[in-house]
GROMACS .gro file of C-alpha atoms in nm:
model
  335
    1MET     CA    1  -0.036   0.167  -2.822
    2TYR     CA    2  -0.016   0.236  -2.452
    3GLN     CA    3   0.089   0.572  -2.312
    4VAL     CA    4   0.224   0.552  -1.956
    5GLY     CA    5   0.348   0.822  -1.723
    6ALA     CA    6   0.477   0.805  -1.366
    7GLY     CA    7   0.497   1.072  -1.099
    8LYS     CA    8   0.578   1.126  -0.733
    9ALA     CA    9   0.523   1.404  -0.480
   10ASP     CA   10   0.614   1.468  -0.118
   11ILE     CA   11   0.303   1.478   0.100
   12THR     CA   12   0.465   1.505   0.446
   13PRO     CA   13   0.272   1.730   0.688
   14PHE     CA   14   0.456   1.789   1.015
   15LEU     CA   15   0.294   1.939   1.323
   16MET     CA   16   0.460   1.866   1.657
   17ASP     CA   17   0.266   1.607   1.859
   18LEU     CA   18   0.018   1.543   1.578
   19GLY     CA   19  -0.137   1.198   1.619
   20LEU     CA   20  -0.034   0.918   1.384
   21MET     CA   21  -0.306   0.710   1.216
   22GLY     CA   22  -0.357   0.341   1.274
   23TYR     CA   23  -0.295   0.232   1.631
   24GLY     CA   24  -0.536   0.471   1.802
   25ALA     CA   25  -0.291   0.524   2.091
   26VAL     CA   26  -0.283   0.871   2.248
   27TRP     CA   27   0.097   0.851   2.287
   28ASN     CA   28   0.152   0.754   1.922
   29VAL     CA   29   0.226   1.109   1.802
   30ALA     CA   30   0.478   1.273   1.571
   31LYS     CA   31   0.773   1.439   1.741
   32GLY     CA   32   0.997   1.417   1.434
   33ILE     CA   33   1.039   1.281   1.082
   34GLU     CA   34   1.227   0.957   1.018
   35THR     CA   35   1.127   0.938   0.652
   36ARG     CA   36   0.922   1.174   0.439
   37ILE     CA   37   0.609   1.022   0.286
   38SER     CA   38   0.499   1.035  -0.078
   39SER     CA   39   0.214   1.001  -0.323
   40ARG     CA   40   0.304   0.797  -0.633
   41ALA     CA   41   0.097   0.785  -0.950
   42PHE     CA   42   0.076   0.602  -1.280
   43VAL     CA   43  -0.133   0.734  -1.569
   44ILE     CA   44  -0.216   0.467  -1.829
   45LYS     CA   45  -0.381   0.551  -2.161
   46SER     CA   46  -0.508   0.331  -2.443
   47GLY     CA   47  -0.782   0.349  -2.703
   48GLY     CA   48  -0.907   0.688  -2.592
   49LYS     CA   49  -0.941   0.581  -2.227
   50THR     CA   50  -0.729   0.681  -1.928
   51VAL     CA   51  -0.678   0.505  -1.595
   52VAL     CA   52  -0.501   0.665  -1.299
   53PHE     CA   53  -0.353   0.457  -1.014
   54VAL     CA   54  -0.236   0.651  -0.707
   55ASN     CA   55  -0.075   0.504  -0.396
   56MET     CA   56  -0.012   0.708  -0.082
   57GLU     CA   57   0.219   0.628   0.208
   58ILE     CA   58  -0.059   0.679   0.464
   59CYS     CA   59  -0.304   0.452   0.646
   60PHE     CA   60  -0.599   0.484   0.407
   61PRO     CA   61  -0.756   0.729   0.162
   62THR     CA   62  -1.109   0.865   0.195
   63ILE     CA   63  -1.385   0.926  -0.057
   64LEU     CA   64  -1.377   1.299   0.015
   65MET     CA   65  -1.000   1.306  -0.041
   66LYS     CA   66  -1.054   1.142  -0.380
   67HIS     CA   67  -1.324   1.391  -0.479
   68ALA     CA   68  -1.110   1.685  -0.365
   69ALA     CA   69  -0.815   1.554  -0.570
   70LEU     CA   70  -1.034   1.511  -0.878
   71GLU     CA   71  -1.155   1.870  -0.838
   72GLY     CA   72  -0.797   1.992  -0.796
   73LEU     CA   73  -0.697   1.808  -1.113
   74ARG     CA   74  -0.988   1.965  -1.304
   75GLU     CA   75  -0.853   2.305  -1.205
   76LYS     CA   76  -0.527   2.195  -1.368
   77GLY     CA   77  -0.713   2.100  -1.687
   78LEU     CA   78  -0.718   1.725  -1.618
   79ASP     CA   79  -1.070   1.585  -1.612
   80TYR     CA   80  -1.075   1.217  -1.508
   81GLU     CA   81  -1.380   0.998  -1.459
   82ASP     CA   82  -1.443   0.896  -1.099
   83ASP     CA   83  -1.452   0.527  -1.200
   84ALA     CA   84  -1.113   0.553  -1.372
   85PHE     CA   85  -0.932   0.710  -1.077
   86MET     CA   86  -0.800   0.454  -0.827
   87LEU     CA   87  -0.680   0.612  -0.502
   88THR     CA   88  -0.509   0.365  -0.269
   89ALA     CA   89  -0.280   0.366   0.034
   90GLN     CA   90  -0.021   0.121   0.162
   91HIS     CA   91  -0.170   0.127   0.515
   92THR     CA   92   0.127   0.252   0.715
   93HIS     CA   93   0.039   0.322   1.080
   94SER     CA   94   0.311   0.584   1.113
   95ALA     CA   95   0.180   0.868   0.897
   96PRO     CA   96  -0.007   1.178   1.026
   97SER     CA   97  -0.377   1.150   1.106
   98GLY     CA   98  -0.655   1.409   1.120
   99TYR     CA   99  -0.749   1.397   0.751
  100SER     CA  100  -1.073   1.202   0.785
  101HIS     CA  101  -1.413   1.364   0.819
  102TYR     CA  102  -1.525   1.099   1.068
  103PHE     CA  103  -1.465   1.178   1.436
  104PHE     CA  104  -1.360   0.823   1.525
  105TYR     CA  105  -1.048   0.844   1.307
  106ASN     CA  106  -0.946   1.186   1.441
  107MET     CA  107  -0.965   1.111   1.813
  108ASN     CA  108  -0.588   1.147   1.864
  109THR     CA  109  -0.562   1.469   1.662
  110GLY     CA  110  -0.827   1.682   1.833
  111GLY     CA  111  -1.058   1.656   1.533
  112HIS     CA  112  -1.021   1.720   1.161
  113ARG     CA  113  -0.695   1.892   1.063
  114LYS     CA  114  -0.745   2.096   0.748
  115GLU     CA  115  -0.372   2.139   0.690
  116VAL     CA  116  -0.313   1.762   0.682
  117PHE     CA  117  -0.606   1.701   0.447
  118ALA     CA  118  -0.490   1.983   0.217
  119ARG     CA  119  -0.129   1.859   0.210
  120TYR     CA  120  -0.239   1.508   0.112
  121VAL     CA  121  -0.474   1.632  -0.161
  122GLU     CA  122  -0.210   1.870  -0.301
  123GLY     CA  123   0.037   1.581  -0.315
  124ILE     CA  124  -0.206   1.357  -0.504
  125VAL     CA  125  -0.264   1.632  -0.760
  126GLU     CA  126   0.108   1.703  -0.794
  127SER     CA  127   0.200   1.336  -0.846
  128VAL     CA  128  -0.070   1.285  -1.111
  129CYS     CA  129   0.027   1.606  -1.295
  130GLU     CA  130   0.388   1.486  -1.303
  131ALA     CA  131   0.276   1.148  -1.436
  132GLU     CA  132   0.083   1.322  -1.715
  133GLU     CA  133   0.392   1.524  -1.806
  134HIS     CA  134   0.599   1.206  -1.832
  135CYS     CA  135   0.352   1.010  -2.050
  136GLN     CA  136   0.526   0.818  -2.328
  137PRO     CA  137   0.466   0.512  -2.547
  138ALA     CA  138   0.507   0.200  -2.333
  139THR     CA  139   0.462  -0.173  -2.297
  140LEU     CA  140   0.297  -0.352  -2.005
  141SER     CA  141   0.371  -0.698  -1.872
  142LEU     CA  142   0.239  -0.895  -1.576
  143HIS     CA  143   0.410  -1.162  -1.369
  144SER     CA  144   0.393  -1.312  -1.020
  145GLY     CA  145   0.600  -1.513  -0.777
  146ASP     CA  146   0.577  -1.669  -0.433
  147PHE     CA  147   0.790  -1.601  -0.129
  148ASP     CA  148   0.969  -1.915  -0.012
  149LYS     CA  149   0.804  -2.035   0.308
  150GLU     CA  150   1.128  -1.980   0.503
  151VAL     CA  151   1.134  -1.607   0.420
  152PRO     CA  152   1.008  -1.425   0.736
  153VAL     CA  153   0.809  -1.161   0.550
  154ALA     CA  154   0.452  -1.218   0.677
  155PHE     CA  155   0.256  -1.417   0.935
  156ASN     CA  156  -0.107  -1.477   1.025
  157ARG     CA  157  -0.185  -1.291   1.349
  158SER     CA  158  -0.514  -1.473   1.408
  159LEU     CA  159  -0.439  -1.839   1.350
  160ARG     CA  160  -0.743  -1.956   1.549
  161ALA     CA  161  -0.977  -1.768   1.315
  162TYR     CA  162  -0.786  -1.893   1.010
  163ASN     CA  163  -0.825  -2.255   1.124
  164GLU     CA  164  -1.203  -2.206   1.146
  165ASN     CA  165  -1.225  -2.164   0.768
  166LYS     CA  166  -1.420  -2.451   0.618
  167ASP     CA  167  -1.173  -2.504   0.334
  168ILE     CA  168  -0.884  -2.572   0.573
  169ASP     CA  169  -0.822  -2.947   0.580
  170ALA     CA  170  -0.540  -2.966   0.834
  171LYS     CA  171  -0.533  -2.702   1.108
  172LEU     CA  172  -0.202  -2.519   1.122
  173LYS     CA  173   0.005  -2.488   1.438
  174LYS     CA  174   0.151  -2.177   1.596
  175ASP     CA  175   0.489  -2.224   1.433
  176GLN     CA  176   0.317  -2.245   1.092
  177ARG     CA  177   0.166  -1.896   1.096
  178ASN     CA  178   0.386  -1.812   0.798
  179LEU     CA  179   0.188  -2.062   0.591
  180ALA     CA  180  -0.155  -1.924   0.684
  181ILE     CA  181  -0.129  -1.636   0.438
  182ASP     CA  182  -0.118  -1.574   0.063
  183ARG     CA  183   0.256  -1.564  -0.015
  184THR     CA  184   0.210  -1.453  -0.378
  185MET     CA  185   0.327  -1.116  -0.508
  186GLN     CA  186   0.183  -0.992  -0.837
  187LEU     CA  187   0.373  -0.733  -1.040
  188LEU     CA  188   0.285  -0.504  -1.331
  189ARG     CA  189   0.591  -0.378  -1.520
  190PHE     CA  190   0.610  -0.069  -1.743
  191ASP     CA  191   0.884  -0.012  -2.006
  192ASP     CA  192   0.931   0.233  -2.290
  193LEU     CA  193   0.945   0.106  -2.647
  194GLU     CA  194   1.324   0.070  -2.628
  195GLY     CA  195   1.292  -0.155  -2.324
  196ASN     CA  196   1.407   0.109  -2.076
  197PRO     CA  197   1.235   0.093  -1.735
  198ILE     CA  198   0.954   0.331  -1.642
  199GLY     CA  199   0.844   0.164  -1.320
  200MET     CA  200   0.619  -0.098  -1.169
  201ILE     CA  201   0.329  -0.169  -0.933
  202ASN     CA  202   0.324  -0.482  -0.719
  203TRP     CA  203   0.064  -0.620  -0.483
  204PHE     CA  204   0.146  -0.821  -0.172
  205GLY     CA  205  -0.057  -0.843   0.148
  206VAL     CA  206   0.124  -0.758   0.471
  207HIS     CA  207   0.049  -0.489   0.728
  208THR     CA  208   0.281  -0.189   0.718
  209THR     CA  209   0.317  -0.208   1.095
  210SER     CA  210   0.682  -0.297   1.142
  211MET     CA  211   0.700   0.030   1.338
  212SER     CA  212   0.517  -0.025   1.669
  213ASN     CA  213   0.276   0.205   1.851
  214ASP     CA  214   0.551   0.351   2.069
  215ASN     CA  215   0.698   0.516   1.759
  216THR     CA  216   0.705   0.897   1.762
  217LYS     CA  217   0.840   0.972   1.414
  218ILE     CA  218   0.671   0.987   1.075
  219ASN     CA  219   0.779   0.676   0.886
  220PHE     CA  220   0.669   0.518   0.557
  221ASP     CA  221   0.725   0.171   0.710
  222ASN     CA  222   0.827  -0.151   0.534
  223LYS     CA  223   0.660  -0.088   0.197
  224GLY     CA  224   0.807   0.262   0.189
  225TYR     CA  225   1.159   0.126   0.231
  226ALA     CA  226   1.086  -0.138  -0.034
  227ALA     CA  227   0.979   0.136  -0.277
  228GLN     CA  228   1.287   0.343  -0.195
  229TYR     CA  229   1.518   0.046  -0.257
  230PHE     CA  230   1.341  -0.041  -0.583
  231GLU     CA  231   1.355   0.313  -0.719
  232HIS     CA  232   1.729   0.322  -0.651
  233TYR     CA  233   1.756  -0.010  -0.839
  234LEU     CA  234   1.558   0.128  -1.135
  235LYS     CA  235   1.775   0.439  -1.145
  236GLU     CA  236   2.083   0.218  -1.175
  237LYS     CA  237   1.909   0.047  -1.468
  238GLY     CA  238   1.868   0.382  -1.643
  239ALA     CA  239   1.519   0.497  -1.545
  240GLU     CA  240   1.502   0.878  -1.560
  241TYR     CA  241   1.197   0.909  -1.334
  242PRO     CA  242   1.186   0.574  -1.147
  243ILE     CA  243   0.854   0.507  -0.974
  244SER     CA  244   0.772   0.189  -0.784
  245ILE     CA  245   0.449   0.127  -0.596
  246PHE     CA  246   0.439  -0.144  -0.330
  247ALA     CA  247   0.062  -0.160  -0.307
  248GLN     CA  248  -0.143  -0.354  -0.055
  249GLU     CA  249  -0.320  -0.681  -0.123
  250ALA     CA  250  -0.551  -0.857   0.126
  251ALA     CA  251  -0.363  -0.776   0.447
  252GLY     CA  252  -0.641  -0.820   0.705
  253ASP     CA  253  -0.470  -1.053   0.954
  254VAL     CA  254  -0.126  -1.055   0.791
  255THR     CA  255   0.147  -0.907   1.009
  256PRO     CA  256   0.523  -0.861   0.956
  257ASN     CA  257   0.577  -0.924   1.329
  258PHE     CA  258   0.652  -1.270   1.465
  259ILE     CA  259   0.882  -1.251   1.771
  260LEU     CA  260   0.743  -1.177   2.118
  261ASP     CA  261   0.924  -0.879   2.266
  262GLN     CA  262   0.959  -0.968   2.632
  263LYS     CA  263   1.004  -0.604   2.736
  264LYS     CA  264   0.710  -0.456   2.548
  265LYS     CA  265   0.486  -0.766   2.564
  266TRP     CA  266   0.393  -0.747   2.197
  267LEU     CA  267   0.510  -0.900   1.871
  268ARG     CA  268   0.795  -0.737   1.684
  269GLY     CA  269   0.994  -0.807   1.369
  270MET     CA  270   1.339  -0.957   1.324
  271TYR     CA  271   1.520  -0.707   1.548
  272GLU     CA  272   1.460  -0.541   1.885
  273ASP     CA  273   1.503  -0.208   1.707
  274ASP     CA  274   1.179  -0.153   1.512
  275LEU     CA  275   1.354   0.062   1.254
  276GLU     CA  276   1.592  -0.221   1.169
  277SER     CA  277   1.300  -0.464   1.148
  278THR     CA  278   1.119  -0.223   0.918
  279LYS     CA  279   1.414  -0.195   0.681
  280PHE     CA  280   1.465  -0.573   0.695
  281ASN     CA  281   1.105  -0.647   0.597
  282GLY     CA  282   1.113  -0.379   0.327
  283ASN     CA  283   1.424  -0.538   0.182
  284LEU     CA  284   1.253  -0.879   0.169
  285GLN     CA  285   0.969  -0.728  -0.035
  286PHE     CA  286   1.217  -0.539  -0.254
  287GLU     CA  287   1.422  -0.851  -0.329
  288LYS     CA  288   1.114  -1.053  -0.426
  289ALA     CA  289   0.983  -0.767  -0.643
  290LYS     CA  290   1.322  -0.739  -0.813
  291ASP     CA  291   1.324  -1.113  -0.891
  292ILE     CA  292   0.973  -1.101  -1.038
  293TYR     CA  293   1.051  -0.780  -1.229
  294GLU     CA  294   1.357  -0.935  -1.390
  295GLU     CA  295   1.172  -1.259  -1.471
  296CYS     CA  296   0.889  -1.054  -1.620
  297GLU     CA  297   1.104  -0.966  -1.921
  298HIS     CA  298   1.113  -1.329  -2.038
  299LYS     CA  299   0.839  -1.510  -1.846
  300GLY     CA  300   0.582  -1.237  -1.797
  301SER     CA  301   0.256  -1.204  -1.987
  302LYS     CA  302   0.254  -0.911  -2.229
  303ILE     CA  303  -0.067  -0.714  -2.193
  304GLU     CA  304  -0.225  -0.632  -2.526
  305GLU     CA  305  -0.356  -0.285  -2.596
  306GLY     CA  306  -0.680  -0.188  -2.430
  307ILE     CA  307  -0.796  -0.083  -2.083
  308ASP     CA  308  -1.126  -0.061  -1.903
  309TYR     CA  309  -1.246   0.019  -1.555
  310ASN     CA  310  -1.540  -0.010  -1.320
  311SER     CA  311  -1.614   0.079  -0.960
  312MET     CA  312  -1.892   0.033  -0.710
  313TYR     CA  313  -1.992   0.222  -0.397
  314VAL     CA  314  -2.140   0.009  -0.119
  315ASP     CA  315  -2.320   0.124   0.196
  316PHE     CA  316  -2.165  -0.119   0.442
  317SER     CA  317  -2.410  -0.012   0.711
  318ASN     CA  318  -2.695  -0.161   0.508
  319ALA     CA  319  -2.555  -0.451   0.308
  320LYS     CA  320  -2.748  -0.773   0.255
  321ILE     CA  321  -2.561  -1.077   0.391
  322ASP     CA  322  -2.552  -1.404   0.199
  323THR     CA  323  -2.717  -1.690   0.387
  324GLU     CA  324  -2.392  -1.892   0.384
  325PHE     CA  325  -2.261  -1.644   0.640
  326THR     CA  326  -2.575  -1.623   0.857
  327GLY     CA  327  -2.626  -1.984   0.955
  328GLY     CA  328  -2.922  -2.006   0.718
  329LEU     CA  329  -3.109  -1.694   0.837
  330VAL     CA  330  -3.258  -1.499   0.547
  331ASN     CA  331  -3.290  -1.124   0.485
  332GLN     CA  332  -3.008  -1.037   0.727
  333ARG     CA  333  -2.831  -0.702   0.694
  334THR     CA  334  -2.541  -0.515   0.845
  335SER     CA  335  -2.623  -0.215   1.061
   0.00000   0.00000   0.00000
């Protein structure tokens, strides 16, 4: 039998004029808070094994952040294996920076900011501890669905590069950028043994950049709004501690922006007001997730008992490159 618990914690650090992570623009700093940001966690247990999945409403996690969180959890009496602890982020570009230990990522914060790093780590620990407290017998089911091609949720921002792929038969045109992406959302649903909702995780690839680089407020962006809408929906369905994670999939060149803003000279979303575009895109993701979640009850695949995990660390500065990507040259490496 599965045991599943869900938890959530506020991780919002606010320091006036603190740089936001993602755009690398010196003017992209926090002068206020539009939405508070969170860490969400699911703890899944089966057959003597435990897996933890954490998603943060920031740009990206770091290895040191993960190790610090694991140490903080040990101090709370929770000893997880490194391989079984999955720390992810939804890739919003409107959350505070300064938490990395690499100078490049802290250039708009005047270096590493201990208070930001500490706040994020504390939030991870708090969300996982809450998930452990809420562990209960549960069922898991998996389902997926595709966005209709007319739904303006995501677009390829580098169509020329996409058309260079060898497996592309017919090159797509500029007005077909919505087709040059993976439009599938996958969803993992958790229920208690009475069928009451616990929460869900879904994966769909689109940049959380509906808020542009002239934004000066902390904002959890489109996936944050989607999660907020979904948790309200789950609460209406009777969930006591509703947790929904809108996790990232392969979002490399997938943007939510598709209209050229003549004033700013960059692409924006559906509306001139970025905040409205952000909510609009979040609602599109929420509506698709809700459809898949509801279908999951009858069409989803029930996941039988048993979990496993594996991870791998790769030095990307010294990785061997397959000859199919080197034009036939052998023994080529990154640097």
